[in-house]
Amino acid sequence: MSDLNWRLAARSLRRDLRAADVRALFIALMLAVAASTMIAFFLDRLERGLERQAGQMLGGDLVLEQREPFSAELRSTLEQAGFVLSDQVELVSMISRGDRFQPASLKAVDDVYPHYGVSHVDIGNGTEQIASGPPVGEAWVDPRLAQLIEIELGDRVQVGQTELTISGIIEREADQSGGFGNFNPRLMLNTSDLEATGLVQPGSRIEFELLAAGPPAALEQVQGLLGELRRAGVDVRDVRVDRPQLGNALQRAESYLGLAGLAAVLLAGVAVAMSTRRYVERHLDTAALLRCFGASQYQLVMIFTLQLLGLALAASVIGALLGLVGQAVLLWLLTSFLPMTLPPPGIMPLWLGIFTALAVLVGFAGPTLLRIKQVSALKVLRRELDPLPPSAWLVVGVASIVFGGLLWLYSGSLPLALALLIGGAALLGVLWLVSSLLLSGLLKGVQRLSGKSEWSQAFRLGGRQLARRKQAGLGQLLAFSVTFFAMAMIVLVRGDLLTTWQDQMPDDTPNYFAINIQPSERDAFEDAVAPRVETQSTLYPMVRGRITGINGQTPRDAVPPDARGDNSLRRELNLTWQAEVPEGNQIVAGQWFTSAGESQGFMREVDATPISTNEITPISMEDGLAQRLGLGIGDELTFSVGGDTIATRIESLRSLNWDSFTPNFFIIFPPGVLESFGHSYITAFHLPDVEQGLIRQLVSDFPGVSLLNVDAILGQVREVLTQVTRAIELVLALVLLAGISVLYAALTASRPARAHESGLLRVFGAGTKMISRVQGAEYALLGFASGLMGAVLAELATAALYLYWLELTPRLHWGLWVMLPLGGALLIGIIGHVLSYSLRRQAPAASLGLLGEA
Amino acid sequence: MSTLPADDAPAHQPSTDTASTHKVPDAGAYPPVLLAEKLSKQVTSGERSLNILHDLSLSVAAGESVAILGKSGAGKSTLLGLLAGLDTPSDGELTLFGQPLSRLDEDGRAALRAGRVGFVFQNFQLLPTLSALENVLLPLELSPRAGEDHVAAQWLERVGLGERTGHLPKQLSGGEQQRVAIARAFVTDPELVFADEPTGNLDPDTGAQIIDLLFTLNREAGTTLILVTHDHALARRCDRCLRLANGKLEPFEPVSANGGGNE
């Protein structure tokens, strides 16, 4: 019997491919799959590409750091897991040339260095990209060091007990994880020369780093070992966990793409629902006949299910291929940002696509399809005997559940999916009510049109036609509203995303950091810089301090085991003091210090020595660090600063924007506590291109000040944003295409009824012009109402999205309220008008007959 | 077509007894193919309940041809739906091929029909997306004889459409479409064929040809035929004529004139 089902299904599918509803179904499913696979493929590869880039910034996929050399046992374990290892040693030492001495931050690299990326080094022929470290006997220095001790290429410098030849000036290191911790200028040498320097002595402050590069599987395999290492106090940086954020921007872009994919799936779902209705109506006669000839209900369901499954499979294969091409286009748009050696697309997204097609089919077509099962054989004798359409609640309910499941699958967040779903369901209920009222209101308004002009006549007739098919009209109104809503939302979010990015990265974003400004230089530095720069952040005082105790315990014992190796516990932190919350910081818990202001001022005058140890200083901590260390409001921390001990208590937690290109601090003290300790200042400013001469002047006037140029990083982030923007435009186009497929499906579904009506009008003597006006008016009314509904929906939904998902500030979009209703009227008016062109050309008998043919 | 089936069976003129006691020559010893006992059908339209059929009984023996006449709106289609097991009566019992239908569910009744009951409809009811051959294949594939595809082609040959097997219904004339429908009705070698106004949508000449074809095939196959019509001439060619009036069947003598008056 199943053989028979297959044969029947295949036969009718082949014939059916000519039917408009089947074509609409096919296109809708294909678009859904194309959109979801394209985005899934793309996100998958982007994710892996970002990981690779993060690995480059980190120096490897896994970086271990401790104060002593790593054991051979650990090395062999890692190598067995599939890692390639590279050693680095970092230490601070005095270097000299003649009578000039300068502390430098030494970095010894081996022959494997770097795992990823290249360094930008000038070895005498201008800046070149070099994928290795300096050879044995040579050293590379950063331009500041060269300037400070006046060396040129070929000079020899004393490093510990040996001499090295300077063979390169480093503009940019391949791994850039150094950060601002290193105030001292860089000197890079080969590990083979390290022993000769005699600098590696027991007890000296040396960081040994083991950089490992390997596949994700290798990283997976050693996870257990990493936990042990962390608990043993080793600083473990795992590329997947400690990825340096390329910025919220990119994360938002990923969210956006995910959202757009879902919008396309939703749109396709609506199209599937619309065309299935027509498909089922068209096949009720077939079903009744088959029933008459003795087919069981099960057989009926099987035949039509197999048919639709075949359709879905064909559509998903073609859709997946389109998705594959689409993601290649997306990647092509992003090539200059992504590393060239992206892993090939995985197979997962393909399954995801097929699964999506089936889910959309089941969710949006299932209940409607079941109607076929209920068809009575008696229908062959009495045409009017159609089974009841499935209840709207059932259709919407099943579709919502399936779409919620897809939401969950795509977003990976159940609460988000549930919230969207419940919100969506509530919204849909309200929508149904409001659209019902809106439609009646609009139709009443149209009937009042008393003008004798052809257009008001057209609107009266068109409105009456719409009113006659109120239920179907309402269904279309809903479908169009959802369509406009999804399209509008994708356009809106895109616009706001781009604006936010531009706001976040204005042209005057600081491109220079100045570090290590001594208090005595502070005013002079400010005077030198202020008149020539466009923007400058506050000068923040900076004191180095170490956390020595947490709630009376050693930090190691007080924090969660996995945080024992955290950098914040192993190194000195940059502490600052501020009276006000720094710009861009937000208090997320507790309170900023307020009342203490006066007494601090008083204390500063009376007593310049550090405050007594029994007094507890309030501090403010960055919430991310607090979370990592398992700390909250009220926890007490002891700091060791310049040999003194300061007892503190966390009184507030701050969130801050790490992408802001301004100085950010983990811990902020109130004024009046740290001033007496040795401190320096840090600031950031934007130096216009024309003022580049200032840098030379600053370096010579303030030799102790480190100037850090972040133009390269800034440029990279800007480039990423531009390219991601292009990717977003492409996805936007896809969503709009999906929207048009919905219109196509909906108009297909209502074709016979409209054909009948225009046939009747023609019989009563209406000319082609009149009919086309009436139809245009009907579509325009429908479009106007759905545009209005879509605007309401889009405004509400984007507000919710911004608040809970994309973390943008919601705002009203006035243009939307004008554009959507008018645009909707125009769009549906035009598309409907064009699509029904052939109907108007038909002789009335033919269009009247269309109904009977079913 | 000079020999008409009606002429061959003058003995089977309607008897006065419409109940199960009716005797059919050659078949008296066998149980009737179709036995309806006290069938009633009520429909509620709005707030009024309407008795379409009331205490209706009928017995049809194997090989017999029965015409059911009735005015439009008398409930002919309702009765046909009940007799074919497409619908369920409000009251009474219908036994088809010895099986009481009240004991079968919708699927059970469908299974009983498969391959044993053929249908010819007024509006042909061909599937527009299937070719003539595929339309004929449809009931065959649902019957126990599924797979004997050559049978379908043979039947198209027999109704004179051997050359047009690949044509879609819309490429065929009305008469040709009804020929396809007749081939489809007989392709499974059914025991019982229902015909619902088979000439209703055809012009008189074409209608006459279709009727000749229907009766010829019916006679050759020895099939039981139940024909619903308002055409007296057509009814006269059946072994027995009944008229549906006031929800009951009564014996009826069709007008003998050519193409008779419309009932």
Coordinates of N, CA, C and O in Angstrom, one line a residue, chain A residues 71-132:
Chain A
S71 N 56.9 21.9 32.8 CA 57.5 20.6 32.9 C 57.4 19.9 31.6 O 56.5 20.2 30.7
A72 N 58.3 19.0 31.4 CA 58.4 18.2 30.1 C 57.1 17.3 30.0 O 56.6 17.1 28.9
E73 N 56.6 16.9 31.2 CA 55.5 16.1 31.2 C 54.3 16.8 30.6 O 53.5 16.3 29.8
L74 N 54.1 18.1 31.0 CA 53.0 18.9 30.5 C 53.1 19.1 29.0 O 52.1 18.9 28.3
R75 N 54.3 19.3 28.6 CA 54.6 19.5 27.2 C 54.2 18.3 26.4 O 53.5 18.4 25.4
S76 N 54.6 17.1 26.8 CA 54.3 15.9 26.0 C 52.8 15.7 26.1 O 52.2 15.2 25.1
T77 N 52.1 15.9 27.2 CA 50.7 15.7 27.2 C 50.0 16.6 26.2 O 49.1 16.2 25.4
L78 N 50.4 17.9 26.1 CA 49.8 18.8 25.1 C 50.1 18.4 23.7 O 49.3 18.5 22.8
E79 N 51.4 18.0 23.5 CA 51.8 17.6 22.1 C 51.0 16.3 21.7 O 50.6 16.2 20.5
Q80 N 50.8 15.4 22.7 CA 50.0 14.2 22.3 C 48.6 14.6 21.9 O 48.0 13.9 21.1
A81 N 48.1 15.6 22.6 CA 46.7 16.0 22.3 C 46.6 16.7 20.9 O 45.5 16.9 20.4
G82 N 47.7 17.0 20.3 CA 47.7 17.6 18.9 C 48.1 19.0 18.9 O 47.9 19.7 17.8
F83 N 48.7 19.5 19.9 CA 49.1 20.9 19.9 C 50.6 21.1 19.4 O 51.4 20.2 19.6
V84 N 50.8 22.2 18.7 CA 52.2 22.6 18.4 C 52.5 23.6 19.5 O 51.8 24.6 19.7
L85 N 53.7 23.5 20.1 CA 54.0 24.3 21.2 C 55.1 25.4 20.9 O 55.9 25.2 20.0
S86 N 55.0 26.5 21.5 CA 56.0 27.6 21.3 C 56.2 28.2 22.7 O 55.3 28.4 23.5
D87 N 57.5 28.5 23.0 CA 57.9 29.0 24.3 C 58.1 30.5 24.2 O 58.7 31.0 23.2
Q88 N 57.7 31.2 25.2 CA 58.0 32.7 25.3 C 58.4 32.9 26.7 O 57.9 32.3 27.7
V89 N 59.4 33.8 26.9 CA 59.7 34.3 28.3 C 59.7 35.8 28.3 O 60.1 36.4 27.3
E90 N 59.0 36.3 29.3 CA 58.9 37.8 29.4 C 59.5 38.3 30.7 O 59.3 37.6 31.8
L91 N 60.3 39.3 30.7 CA 60.8 39.9 31.9 C 61.2 41.3 31.6 O 61.3 41.7 30.5
V92 N 61.4 42.0 32.7 CA 61.8 43.4 32.6 C 63.2 43.5 33.0 O 63.6 43.0 34.0
S93 N 64.0 44.2 32.2 CA 65.5 44.3 32.5 C 66.0 45.6 31.9 O 65.5 46.2 31.0
M94 N 67.1 46.1 32.5 CA 67.7 47.3 32.1 C 68.6 46.9 30.8 O 69.3 45.9 30.8
I95 N 68.5 47.7 29.8 CA 69.4 47.5 28.7 C 70.2 48.8 28.5 O 69.8 49.9 29.0
S96 N 71.3 48.7 27.9 CA 72.2 49.9 27.8 C 72.9 49.9 26.5 O 73.2 48.9 25.9
R97 N 73.2 51.1 26.1 CA 74.1 51.3 25.0 C 75.0 52.5 25.4 O 74.5 53.6 25.6
G98 N 76.3 52.2 25.5 CA 77.2 53.3 26.0 C 76.8 53.7 27.4 O 76.6 52.8 28.3
D99 N 76.5 55.0 27.6 CA 76.1 55.4 28.9 C 74.6 55.6 29.1 O 74.2 56.2 30.0
R100 N 73.9 55.2 28.1 CA 72.4 55.4 28.2 C 71.8 54.1 28.7 O 72.0 53.0 28.1
F101 N 71.0 54.2 29.7 CA 70.3 53.0 30.3 C 68.8 53.2 30.2 O 68.3 54.3 30.2
Q102 N 68.1 52.1 30.0 CA 66.7 52.2 29.9 C 66.1 50.8 30.3 O 66.5 49.8 29.7
P103 N 65.1 50.8 31.2 CA 64.4 49.6 31.5 C 63.6 49.2 30.3 O 62.9 50.1 29.7
A104 N 63.6 47.9 29.9 CA 62.9 47.5 28.7 C 62.1 46.2 29.1 O 62.5 45.5 30.0
S105 N 61.0 46.0 28.4 CA 60.2 44.8 28.6 C 60.7 43.8 27.5 O 60.5 43.9 26.4
L106 N 61.4 42.8 28.0 CA 62.1 41.8 27.1 C 61.1 40.7 26.8 O 60.3 40.2 27.7
K107 N 61.1 40.3 25.6 CA 60.2 39.1 25.2 C 61.1 38.2 24.4 O 61.6 38.6 23.3
A108 N 61.4 37.0 24.9 CA 62.2 36.0 24.2 C 61.2 35.1 23.5 O 60.3 34.5 24.1
V109 N 61.4 34.9 22.1 CA 60.6 34.0 21.4 C 61.4 33.0 20.7 O 62.6 33.2 20.4
D110 N 60.8 31.8 20.4 CA 61.5 30.7 19.8 C 61.3 30.7 18.3 O 60.7 31.6 17.8
D111 N 61.8 29.6 17.7 CA 61.7 29.5 16.2 C 60.2 29.3 15.7 O 60.0 29.5 14.5
V112 N 59.4 28.8 16.6 CA 58.0 28.5 16.2 C 57.2 29.8 16.1 O 56.3 29.9 15.3
Y113 N 57.6 30.8 16.9 CA 56.9 32.1 16.9 C 56.7 32.8 15.6 O 57.7 32.8 14.8
P114 N 55.6 33.3 15.2 CA 54.3 33.3 15.9 C 53.5 32.1 15.3 O 53.6 31.8 14.2
H115 N 52.6 31.6 16.2 CA 51.7 30.6 15.7 C 50.8 31.1 14.5 O 50.6 30.5 13.6
Y116 N 50.3 32.3 14.8 CA 49.4 32.9 13.8 C 49.8 34.3 13.5 O 50.3 35.0 14.3
G117 N 49.5 34.7 12.3 CA 49.7 36.1 11.9 C 51.2 36.5 11.6 O 52.0 35.6 11.6
V118 N 51.4 37.8 11.5 CA 52.8 38.2 11.2 C 53.1 39.5 12.0 O 52.2 40.2 12.5
S119 N 54.3 39.7 12.2 CA 54.7 41.0 12.8 C 55.1 42.0 11.7 O 55.5 41.6 10.6
H120 N 54.9 43.3 12.1 CA 55.3 44.3 11.1 C 56.6 44.9 11.6 O 56.6 45.5 12.7
V121 N 57.6 44.6 10.9 CA 59.0 45.0 11.3 C 59.7 45.7 10.2 O 59.6 45.3 9.0
D122 N 60.5 46.7 10.6 CA 61.4 47.4 9.6 C 62.8 46.9 9.8 O 63.4 47.1 10.8
I123 N 63.3 46.0 8.9 CA 64.6 45.5 9.0 C 65.5 46.2 8.0 O 66.6 45.7 7.6
G124 N 65.2 47.4 7.6 CA 66.1 48.2 6.8 C 65.5 48.5 5.4 O 66.0 49.4 4.7
N125 N 64.4 47.9 5.1 CA 63.8 48.2 3.8 C 62.3 48.7 4.0 O 61.4 48.3 3.2
G126 N 62.1 49.4 5.0 CA 60.7 49.8 5.3 C 60.0 48.7 6.0 O 60.5 47.6 6.2
T127 N 58.7 49.0 6.4 CA 58.0 48.0 7.2 C 57.6 46.8 6.4 O 57.1 46.9 5.3
E128 N 58.0 45.6 6.9 CA 57.6 44.4 6.2 C 56.8 43.5 7.1 O 56.9 43.6 8.3
Q129 N 56.1 42.5 6.5 CA 55.4 41.5 7.3 C 56.3 40.3 7.5 O 56.7 39.7 6.5
I130 N 56.6 40.0 8.7 CA 57.5 38.9 9.0 C 56.9 37.9 9.9 O 56.4 38.3 11.0
A131 N 56.9 36.6 9.5 CA 56.3 35.6 10.3 C 57.3 34.8 11.1 O 57.3 33.6 11.2
S132 N 58.1 35.5 11.8 CA 59.1 34.9 12.7 C 59.6 35.9 13.7 O 59.3 37.1 13.6

